[in-house]
Coordinates of C-alpha atoms in Angstrom, one line a residue:
X1 CA 11.3 -96.3 -100.4
X2 CA 12.7 -92.9 -101.0
X3 CA 11.4 -91.7 -97.5
X4 CA 13.1 -94.9 -96.0
X5 CA 16.5 -93.6 -97.3
X6 CA 16.1 -90.6 -94.9
X7 CA 14.9 -92.7 -91.9
X8 CA 16.9 -91.7 -88.7
X9 CA 14.9 -94.2 -86.4
X10 CA 13.7 -97.7 -86.7
X11 CA 11.2 -99.1 -84.1
X12 CA 11.5 -102.7 -84.7
X13 CA 9.5 -105.8 -83.5
X14 CA 11.6 -108.7 -82.2
X15 CA 9.7 -112.0 -83.1
X16 CA 10.2 -112.8 -86.6
X17 CA 12.0 -109.6 -87.5
X18 CA 15.2 -110.0 -85.4
X19 CA 14.6 -113.7 -84.7
X20 CA 13.7 -116.6 -87.0
X21 CA 10.2 -117.1 -85.5
X22 CA 10.8 -120.9 -85.5
X23 CA 10.2 -121.6 -81.8
X24 CA 10.7 -124.7 -79.8
X25 CA 10.3 -125.5 -76.2
X26 CA 13.8 -126.2 -75.1
X27 CA 13.4 -126.3 -71.3
X28 CA 10.4 -127.1 -68.9
X29 CA 10.3 -126.2 -65.3
X30 CA 7.9 -128.3 -63.3
X31 CA 7.9 -129.9 -59.8
X32 CA 10.6 -127.3 -59.0
X33 CA 12.9 -129.1 -61.5
X34 CA 14.3 -128.0 -64.9
X35 CA 14.0 -130.4 -67.7
X36 CA 15.9 -129.8 -70.8
X37 CA 14.8 -130.6 -74.5
X38 CA 16.1 -134.2 -74.3
X39 CA 14.5 -135.0 -70.9
X40 CA 10.7 -134.9 -70.8
X41 CA 9.0 -134.6 -67.3
X42 CA 7.5 -138.0 -66.2
X43 CA 4.0 -136.8 -65.1
X44 CA 1.6 -139.1 -63.4
X45 CA -1.1 -140.4 -65.9
X46 CA -3.8 -138.0 -64.7
X47 CA -1.7 -134.9 -64.6
X48 CA -0.1 -135.9 -68.0
X49 CA -3.7 -136.0 -69.5
X50 CA -4.4 -132.6 -67.9
X51 CA -1.3 -131.1 -69.3
X52 CA -1.3 -132.6 -72.7
X53 CA -5.0 -132.2 -73.5
X54 CA -4.9 -128.7 -71.8
X55 CA -2.3 -127.5 -74.0
X56 CA -3.9 -129.0 -77.1
X57 CA -7.3 -127.2 -76.6
X58 CA -5.7 -123.9 -75.2
X59 CA -3.8 -123.4 -78.4
X60 CA -4.9 -122.7 -82.0
X61 CA -1.6 -123.2 -83.9
X62 CA -0.6 -126.2 -85.9
X63 CA 2.6 -127.4 -87.5
X64 CA 2.9 -129.4 -90.7
X65 CA 5.8 -130.4 -92.9
X66 CA 6.1 -129.4 -96.6
X67 CA 7.4 -131.6 -99.4
X68 CA 11.0 -130.9 -98.3
X69 CA 10.4 -131.9 -94.7
X70 CA 10.7 -128.3 -93.6
X71 CA 8.2 -127.5 -90.7
X72 CA 5.6 -124.9 -91.6
X73 CA 4.0 -123.0 -88.6
X74 CA 0.4 -122.1 -88.9
X75 CA -0.7 -119.6 -86.2
X76 CA 1.3 -118.1 -83.3
X77 CA 4.9 -119.6 -83.1
X78 CA 4.7 -119.9 -79.3
X79 CA 1.6 -122.0 -79.6
X80 CA 3.1 -124.1 -82.4
X81 CA 6.1 -124.7 -80.1
X82 CA 3.8 -126.0 -77.3
X83 CA 2.0 -128.2 -79.8
X84 CA 5.2 -129.9 -80.8
X85 CA 6.1 -130.4 -77.3
X86 CA 2.9 -132.2 -76.3
X87 CA 3.2 -134.1 -79.6
X88 CA 6.5 -135.5 -78.4
X89 CA 4.7 -136.6 -75.2
X90 CA 2.3 -138.8 -77.3
X91 CA -0.7 -136.5 -77.8
X92 CA -2.3 -135.8 -81.2
X93 CA -3.3 -132.2 -80.5
X94 CA -5.5 -131.9 -83.6
X95 CA -7.5 -135.0 -82.5
X96 CA -7.7 -133.8 -78.9
X97 CA -9.3 -130.5 -80.0
X98 CA -11.9 -132.5 -81.8
X99 CA -12.5 -134.9 -78.8
X100 CA -12.7 -132.1 -76.2
X101 CA -14.7 -129.2 -77.6
X102 CA -14.4 -126.0 -75.5
X103 CA -17.3 -125.1 -73.2
X104 CA -15.9 -121.4 -73.0
X105 CA -12.9 -119.5 -74.4
X106 CA -11.3 -116.3 -73.1
X107 CA -8.9 -115.5 -75.8
X108 CA -5.4 -113.9 -75.7
X109 CA -5.0 -110.2 -76.4
X110 CA -2.3 -107.7 -75.8
X111 CA -4.1 -106.3 -72.7
X112 CA -4.8 -109.7 -71.1
X113 CA -1.5 -111.5 -72.0
X114 CA -3.2 -114.9 -71.3
X115 CA -5.6 -117.4 -72.8
X116 CA -8.1 -119.6 -71.0
X117 CA -10.1 -122.5 -72.5
X118 CA -12.7 -124.5 -70.4
X119 CA -13.4 -128.2 -71.3
X120 CA -14.9 -131.2 -69.6
X121 CA -12.2 -132.8 -67.5
X122 CA -10.6 -135.8 -69.3
X123 CA -10.0 -137.3 -65.8
X124 CA -13.6 -136.9 -64.5
X125 CA -16.2 -135.9 -67.1
X126 CA -18.5 -134.6 -64.3
X127 CA -16.1 -131.8 -63.7
X128 CA -14.8 -128.9 -65.9
X129 CA -11.1 -128.3 -66.5
X130 CA -9.9 -124.7 -66.7
X131 CA -6.7 -124.4 -68.8
X132 CA -4.9 -121.1 -68.6
X133 CA -1.5 -120.1 -70.1
X134 CA 0.2 -116.8 -70.6
X135 CA 2.9 -114.4 -69.5
X136 CA 4.3 -115.5 -66.0
X137 CA 4.3 -111.9 -64.7
X138 CA 0.6 -111.7 -65.2
X139 CA -0.8 -115.4 -64.7
X140 CA 1.3 -115.9 -61.5
X141 CA -1.0 -113.3 -59.7
X142 CA -4.0 -115.7 -60.3
X143 CA -2.1 -118.8 -58.9
X144 CA -2.6 -120.2 -55.3
X145 CA -1.1 -123.7 -55.6
X146 CA 1.6 -125.5 -57.5
X147 CA 2.7 -129.0 -58.5
X148 CA 5.6 -130.2 -56.2
X149 CA 8.5 -132.5 -56.9
X150 CA 6.4 -135.5 -55.8
X151 CA 3.6 -134.4 -58.1
X152 CA 1.3 -133.5 -55.3
X153 CA -0.6 -130.1 -55.1
X154 CA 0.7 -127.7 -52.4
X155 CA -0.1 -124.2 -51.5
X156 CA 2.0 -121.5 -53.1
X157 CA 4.2 -119.8 -50.5
X158 CA 6.8 -116.9 -50.7
X159 CA 9.7 -119.5 -50.9
X160 CA 8.4 -121.3 -54.0
X161 CA 7.4 -118.0 -55.6
X162 CA 11.1 -116.8 -55.2
X163 CA 12.3 -120.1 -56.7
X164 CA 9.9 -119.6 -59.7
X165 CA 11.0 -116.0 -60.1
X166 CA 14.7 -117.0 -60.0
X167 CA 14.1 -119.6 -62.6
X168 CA 12.2 -117.1 -64.9
X169 CA 15.1 -114.7 -64.6
X170 CA 17.6 -117.4 -65.5
X171 CA 15.5 -118.3 -68.7
X172 CA 15.3 -114.7 -69.5
X173 CA 19.1 -114.3 -69.4
X174 CA 19.3 -117.2 -71.8
X175 CA 16.9 -115.3 -74.3
X176 CA 14.2 -117.8 -73.7
X177 CA 10.5 -116.7 -73.9
X178 CA 8.5 -118.1 -71.0
X179 CA 4.9 -119.1 -70.6
X180 CA 3.2 -120.2 -67.5
X181 CA 1.0 -123.3 -67.8
X182 CA -1.7 -123.5 -65.1
X183 CA -5.0 -125.4 -64.5
X184 CA -7.9 -125.7 -62.3
X185 CA -10.6 -128.4 -61.7
X186 CA -14.2 -127.3 -61.2
X187 CA -15.4 -123.9 -60.0
X188 CA -17.3 -121.0 -61.8
X189 CA -16.2 -120.0 -65.3
X190 CA -19.1 -117.7 -66.2
X191 CA -16.6 -114.8 -66.6
X192 CA -12.8 -114.5 -67.2
X193 CA -12.3 -113.2 -63.7
X194 CA -14.1 -116.2 -62.2
X195 CA -12.4 -118.7 -64.4
X196 CA -8.9 -117.3 -64.0
X197 CA -8.4 -117.5 -60.2
X198 CA -7.2 -120.1 -57.7
X199 CA -5.1 -121.7 -60.4
X200 CA -2.6 -124.5 -60.0
X201 CA 0.8 -124.0 -61.5
X202 CA 1.9 -127.0 -63.7
X203 CA 5.1 -125.4 -64.9
X204 CA 7.0 -122.9 -67.0
X205 CA 7.6 -123.6 -70.8
X206 CA 10.8 -121.9 -71.8
X207 CA 10.7 -121.3 -75.6
X208 CA 13.8 -120.6 -77.7
X209 CA 13.5 -118.4 -80.9
X210 CA 17.0 -118.1 -82.3
X211 CA 18.4 -114.8 -83.5
X212 CA 18.7 -114.5 -87.2
X213 CA 22.4 -114.9 -88.0
X214 CA 22.5 -111.8 -90.4
X215 CA 20.9 -109.5 -87.8
X216 CA 23.9 -108.4 -85.7
X217 CA 25.8 -107.2 -88.9
X218 CA 22.6 -105.5 -90.3
X219 CA 22.3 -103.6 -86.9
X220 CA 25.9 -102.7 -87.1
X221 CA 25.4 -101.4 -90.7
X222 CA 22.4 -99.3 -89.5
X223 CA 24.6 -97.7 -86.7
X224 CA 27.2 -96.9 -89.3
X225 CA 24.4 -95.3 -91.5
X226 CA 23.5 -93.1 -88.5
X227 CA 20.1 -94.9 -88.0
X228 CA 19.1 -95.5 -84.4
X229 CA 17.4 -99.0 -84.0
X230 CA 15.0 -99.4 -81.1
X231 CA 13.4 -102.7 -80.1
X232 CA 9.8 -102.6 -79.1
X233 CA 8.5 -106.1 -77.8
X234 CA 5.9 -107.7 -75.8
X235 CA 8.5 -110.0 -74.0
X236 CA 9.6 -109.4 -70.4
X237 CA 12.4 -106.9 -69.9
X238 CA 15.2 -109.4 -69.1
X239 CA 14.6 -111.4 -72.1
X240 CA 14.4 -108.2 -74.2
X241 CA 17.7 -107.0 -72.7
X242 CA 19.5 -110.3 -73.5
X243 CA 18.3 -110.3 -77.1
X244 CA 19.0 -106.6 -77.7
X245 CA 22.6 -107.1 -76.3
X246 CA 23.3 -110.1 -78.6
X247 CA 22.1 -108.4 -81.8
X248 CA 23.8 -105.1 -80.8
X249 CA 20.8 -102.8 -80.2
X250 CA 21.4 -102.3 -76.5
X251 CA 24.7 -100.4 -75.9
X252 CA 26.3 -100.0 -72.3
X253 CA 24.7 -96.5 -71.9
X254 CA 21.4 -97.6 -73.4
X255 CA 18.1 -97.2 -71.6
X256 CA 15.5 -100.0 -71.2
X257 CA 11.9 -99.4 -70.1
X258 CA 8.8 -101.5 -69.6
X259 CA 5.5 -100.4 -71.3
X260 CA 4.1 -99.6 -67.9
X261 CA 7.0 -97.2 -67.1
X262 CA 6.8 -95.7 -70.5
X263 CA 3.0 -95.0 -70.0
X264 CA 3.5 -93.4 -66.7
X265 CA 6.5 -91.2 -67.6
X266 CA 5.6 -87.6 -68.4
X267 CA 6.4 -86.4 -71.8
X268 CA 9.0 -83.7 -70.8
X269 CA 11.0 -86.4 -68.8
X270 CA 10.6 -88.8 -71.6
X271 CA 12.2 -86.4 -74.1
X272 CA 15.3 -86.4 -71.9
X273 CA 15.6 -90.2 -72.0
X274 CA 14.4 -90.6 -75.7
X275 CA 18.0 -90.3 -77.2
X276 CA 19.1 -93.3 -75.3
X277 CA 15.9 -95.4 -75.2
X278 CA 16.8 -98.6 -77.0
X279 CA 14.5 -101.3 -75.6
X280 CA 10.8 -101.1 -74.8
X281 CA 9.7 -104.4 -73.1
X282 CA 6.2 -105.6 -72.2
X283 CA 4.8 -102.9 -74.4
X284 CA 1.3 -102.5 -75.8
X285 CA 0.4 -101.3 -79.4
X286 CA -0.4 -97.7 -77.9
X287 CA 3.0 -97.6 -76.4
X288 CA 4.5 -98.1 -79.9
X289 CA 2.1 -95.4 -81.2
X290 CA 3.1 -93.0 -78.5
X291 CA 6.9 -93.5 -79.1
X292 CA 6.5 -93.0 -82.9
X293 CA 4.4 -89.8 -82.3
X294 CA 7.1 -88.4 -79.9
X295 CA 9.9 -89.2 -82.2
X296 CA 8.1 -87.4 -85.1
X297 CA 7.5 -84.4 -82.9
X298 CA 11.2 -84.0 -82.2
X299 CA 12.0 -84.1 -85.8
X300 CA 13.1 -87.7 -86.5
X301 CA 12.1 -89.6 -89.6
X302 CA 10.6 -92.7 -88.1
X303 CA 10.1 -96.2 -89.7
X304 CA 8.2 -98.8 -87.7
X305 CA 7.6 -102.6 -88.1
X306 CA 4.5 -104.4 -87.1
X307 CA 2.6 -107.6 -87.8
X308 CA -0.7 -107.4 -85.7
X309 CA -4.0 -105.6 -86.2
X310 CA -3.2 -103.5 -83.2
X311 CA -0.1 -102.2 -84.9
X312 CA -2.0 -100.5 -87.6
X313 CA -2.2 -97.1 -85.8
X314 CA 1.6 -97.1 -85.4
X315 CA 2.2 -98.2 -88.9
X316 CA -0.1 -95.4 -90.3
X317 CA 1.5 -92.7 -88.1
X318 CA 5.1 -93.5 -88.9
X319 CA 6.8 -91.8 -91.9
X320 CA 7.3 -95.4 -93.2
X321 CA 5.2 -98.4 -92.1
X322 CA 6.8 -101.8 -92.6
X323 CA 4.5 -104.7 -92.2
X324 CA 5.5 -108.4 -92.2
X325 CA 4.7 -110.4 -95.2
X326 CA 4.8 -113.9 -93.6
X327 CA 3.2 -113.4 -90.2
X328 CA 1.5 -110.0 -90.7
X329 CA -2.3 -109.6 -90.7
X330 CA -4.1 -108.2 -93.7
X331 CA -5.0 -105.0 -91.8
X332 CA -1.3 -104.4 -90.8
X333 CA -0.3 -104.8 -94.6
X334 CA -3.0 -102.3 -95.7
X335 CA -1.9 -99.8 -93.1
X336 CA 1.8 -100.2 -94.0
X337 CA 3.7 -98.4 -96.8
X338 CA 6.2 -101.4 -97.5
X339 CA 5.6 -105.1 -97.0
X340 CA 8.7 -107.0 -96.0
X341 CA 8.1 -110.4 -97.7
X342 CA 10.6 -112.5 -95.7
X343 CA 10.1 -110.7 -92.3
X344 CA 13.8 -110.2 -92.0
X345 CA 15.5 -107.2 -90.5
X346 CA 18.2 -107.2 -93.2
X347 CA 15.4 -106.5 -95.8
X348 CA 14.7 -103.3 -93.8
X349 CA 18.4 -102.3 -94.2
X350 CA 18.1 -103.0 -98.0
X351 CA 15.0 -100.6 -98.0
X352 CA 17.3 -97.9 -96.4
X353 CA 20.0 -98.6 -99.0
X354 CA 17.6 -98.5 -102.0
X355 CA 15.9 -95.4 -100.6
X356 CA 19.2 -93.5 -100.5
X357 CA 20.1 -94.9 -103.9
X358 CA 16.8 -93.7 -105.4
X359 CA 17.3 -90.3 -103.8
X360 CA 20.9 -90.0 -105.1
X361 CA 19.8 -91.3 -108.6
X362 CA 17.2 -88.5 -108.8
X363 CA 19.9 -85.9 -107.9
X364 CA 22.2 -87.3 -110.6
X365 CA 19.4 -87.2 -113.2
X366 CA 18.5 -83.6 -112.3
X367 CA 22.2 -82.4 -112.3
X368 CA 22.7 -84.1 -115.7
X369 CA 19.5 -82.7 -117.3
X370 CA 19.6 -79.2 -115.9
X371 CA 23.4 -78.8 -117.1
X372 CA 22.5 -79.9 -120.6
X373 CA 19.5 -77.5 -120.7
X374 CA 21.3 -74.5 -119.2
X375 CA 24.2 -74.7 -121.7
X376 CA 22.0 -75.4 -124.6
X377 CA 19.7 -72.5 -123.8
X378 CA 22.5 -70.0 -123.3
X379 CA 24.4 -70.9 -126.5
X380 CA 21.1 -71.0 -128.5
X381 CA 20.1 -67.6 -127.0
X382 CA 23.5 -65.9 -127.6
X383 CA 23.8 -67.4 -131.1
X384 CA 20.2 -66.1 -132.1
X385 CA 21.0 -62.6 -130.6
X386 CA 24.4 -62.1 -132.3
X387 CA 24.0 -64.2 -135.5
X388 CA 20.3 -64.1 -135.9
X389 CA 20.1 -68.0 -135.9
X390 CA 20.7 -70.6 -133.3
X391 CA 24.1 -72.4 -133.6
X392 CA 22.3 -75.5 -132.3
X393 CA 19.6 -76.5 -134.7
X394 CA 16.2 -77.9 -133.7
X395 CA 16.8 -81.3 -135.0
X396 CA 20.2 -81.4 -133.1
X397 CA 18.5 -80.4 -129.8
X398 CA 15.9 -83.1 -130.5
X399 CA 18.6 -85.6 -131.0
X400 CA 20.3 -84.7 -127.8
X401 CA 17.0 -84.9 -125.9
X402 CA 15.9 -88.1 -127.3
X403 CA 19.2 -90.0 -127.6
X404 CA 21.8 -88.5 -125.3
X405 CA 19.5 -87.5 -122.5
X406 CA 17.4 -90.6 -122.5
X407 CA 20.2 -93.2 -122.3
X408 CA 22.3 -90.9 -120.2
X409 CA 19.6 -90.2 -117.7
X410 CA 18.5 -93.9 -117.8
X411 CA 22.1 -94.9 -116.8
X412 CA 22.0 -92.5 -113.9
X413 CA 18.6 -93.3 -112.7
X414 CA 19.2 -97.1 -112.8
X415 CA 22.3 -97.0 -110.8
X416 CA 22.3 -99.8 -108.2
X417 CA 22.9 -99.2 -104.5
X418 CA 26.5 -99.6 -103.2
X419 CA 27.8 -99.9 -99.6
X420 CA 29.2 -96.5 -99.5
X421 CA 25.7 -95.2 -99.2
X422 CA 25.7 -96.5 -95.6
X423 CA 28.7 -94.5 -94.5
X424 CA 27.0 -91.2 -94.2
X425 CA 24.1 -90.0 -92.0
X426 CA 20.5 -90.0 -93.1
X427 CA 19.3 -87.0 -95.1
X428 CA 16.2 -86.5 -93.1
X429 CA 12.9 -85.0 -94.3
X430 CA 13.7 -81.4 -94.9
X431 CA 16.6 -81.8 -97.3
X432 CA 16.3 -80.1 -100.7
X433 CA 16.8 -82.1 -104.0
X434 CA 18.6 -79.0 -105.4
X435 CA 21.1 -78.3 -102.6
X436 CA 24.1 -76.0 -102.8
X437 CA 26.5 -78.7 -103.9
X438 CA 24.2 -79.7 -106.7
X439 CA 23.6 -76.0 -107.9
X440 CA 27.4 -75.4 -107.7
X441 CA 28.1 -78.5 -109.8
X442 CA 25.4 -77.3 -112.3
X443 CA 26.7 -73.8 -112.5
X444 CA 30.4 -75.1 -112.7
X445 CA 29.6 -77.6 -115.6
X446 CA 27.4 -75.1 -117.3
X447 CA 30.0 -72.3 -117.3
X448 CA 32.7 -74.7 -118.4
X449 CA 30.6 -75.9 -121.4
X450 CA 29.5 -72.5 -122.3
X451 CA 33.2 -71.2 -122.4
X452 CA 34.3 -74.1 -124.5
X453 CA 31.3 -73.8 -127.0
X454 CA 31.7 -69.9 -127.2
X455 CA 35.3 -70.3 -128.1
X456 CA 34.6 -72.8 -130.8
X457 CA 31.7 -70.7 -132.0
X458 CA 33.6 -67.4 -132.1
X459 CA 37.1 -68.5 -132.9
X460 CA 36.5 -71.7 -134.6
X461 CA 37.5 -70.4 -138.1
X462 CA 40.9 -69.2 -136.6
X463 CA 41.6 -72.4 -134.6
X464 CA 40.8 -74.7 -137.7
X465 CA 42.0 -72.9 -140.7
X466 CA 40.3 -75.3 -143.1
X467 CA 36.8 -74.3 -142.1
X468 CA 34.8 -71.3 -142.9
X469 CA 33.1 -69.1 -140.2
X470 CA 29.5 -70.3 -139.4
X471 CA 29.5 -72.9 -142.1
X472 CA 28.0 -76.4 -141.9
X473 CA 31.3 -77.8 -140.8
X474 CA 31.7 -75.1 -138.2
X475 CA 28.2 -75.9 -136.6
X476 CA 28.8 -79.6 -136.8
X477 CA 32.1 -79.2 -134.9
X478 CA 30.2 -77.1 -132.4
X479 CA 27.5 -79.7 -132.0
X480 CA 30.0 -82.5 -131.7
X481 CA 31.8 -80.5 -129.0
X482 CA 28.5 -80.0 -127.2
X483 CA 27.8 -83.7 -127.3
X484 CA 31.3 -84.7 -125.9
X485 CA 30.7 -82.0 -123.1
X486 CA 27.7 -83.9 -122.1
X487 CA 29.5 -87.3 -122.1
X488 CA 32.1 -85.8 -119.9
X489 CA 29.5 -84.4 -117.6
X490 CA 27.7 -87.9 -117.6

């Protein structure tokens, strides 16, 4: 937490951290037509079965309602959104998975960016049905046919590809995450390469993941605090840009890169772009790791968020690794330093605030304690040299240390964070606890206290005529003055 207070860079995920991670299919593009959330496509019966059952078996997520009626997503939110969509079309996706066991499964990973499940065809049990879904920029390369507006299958030509690309761009500008839904009947499926070719496009599922309402202000507060926020996401670059603009990460002069561009860019060229690099889209875990490592090399204090097993390396490499408590894997949580229980970016801002507060509290504590000790040591030493006994008795010094210092230091050490902490730049990693300002304050307070106490010690009997020199009253007055000096210092 203390290191987090000195963070100068945050490399943040998008899903769940900047957004709510409560995804729903709001639009569906099929038959070269766009259907909104209130208008389901009217598929022919056979195609409807292929679509509904295909989605059911080619996903692992599920959605249940808690006692308050709030939907609880179990699994990837994109898959849960698709499950809710086919449920609206009349399919019980849990039952369909039981009725249609998979013959082969080629699972999703960050390199493939697609998932394929093979089952017996629900239309013709003598044939197999290959169901493939994934990132449009990847899966589109394996497609040769599409479903037209009359629900017939036609060859995929350049004109149709342009229409699909334009629609994908439009969805991206609306901050919608897109998945391409495809299928094929029959053919070899012994390997992923054989299964994932000659596919037929059913349509594009456009999934909405609303931005958390508190995120734009939290990002603005980070900028006020001198912390650069960079978004590292697996989404395509247009969707990433749209969300980064809305939440305030992407500025007019900011640089956006894809993971592929980032990997190919030489290190020296990357160092020139690094100060303005704000969005890294279509990134892989190793891209995040490389970004963290380069930022550390140029002297930045880096915090990184992650939720997947593949993020473990970046989480471990960063100065502060922040894992997601709700959607994070156990490996990510183990590799991280701080676990964000609500997966919310505002909590990361609170970690910065608390980190700076802890650092300041340690400094306050040190300043108070050292001033007490310096003035007490000097007075005791001078008194012992001149008058052969310490003006401050052991029992008095013990009282100061046990009572005064304990409660005083506790008050300073438990000071809660305030917003003024965000109105200054991060202190970084090389800053010293005892800096010049602190040493000046200690020296100034100590000199002031020593002068006051020496005046009372030397000239006390002249200032107060009713006390004798070095009497019990004199030393009591000296001790009380010492205590009040510490109260003033506190």
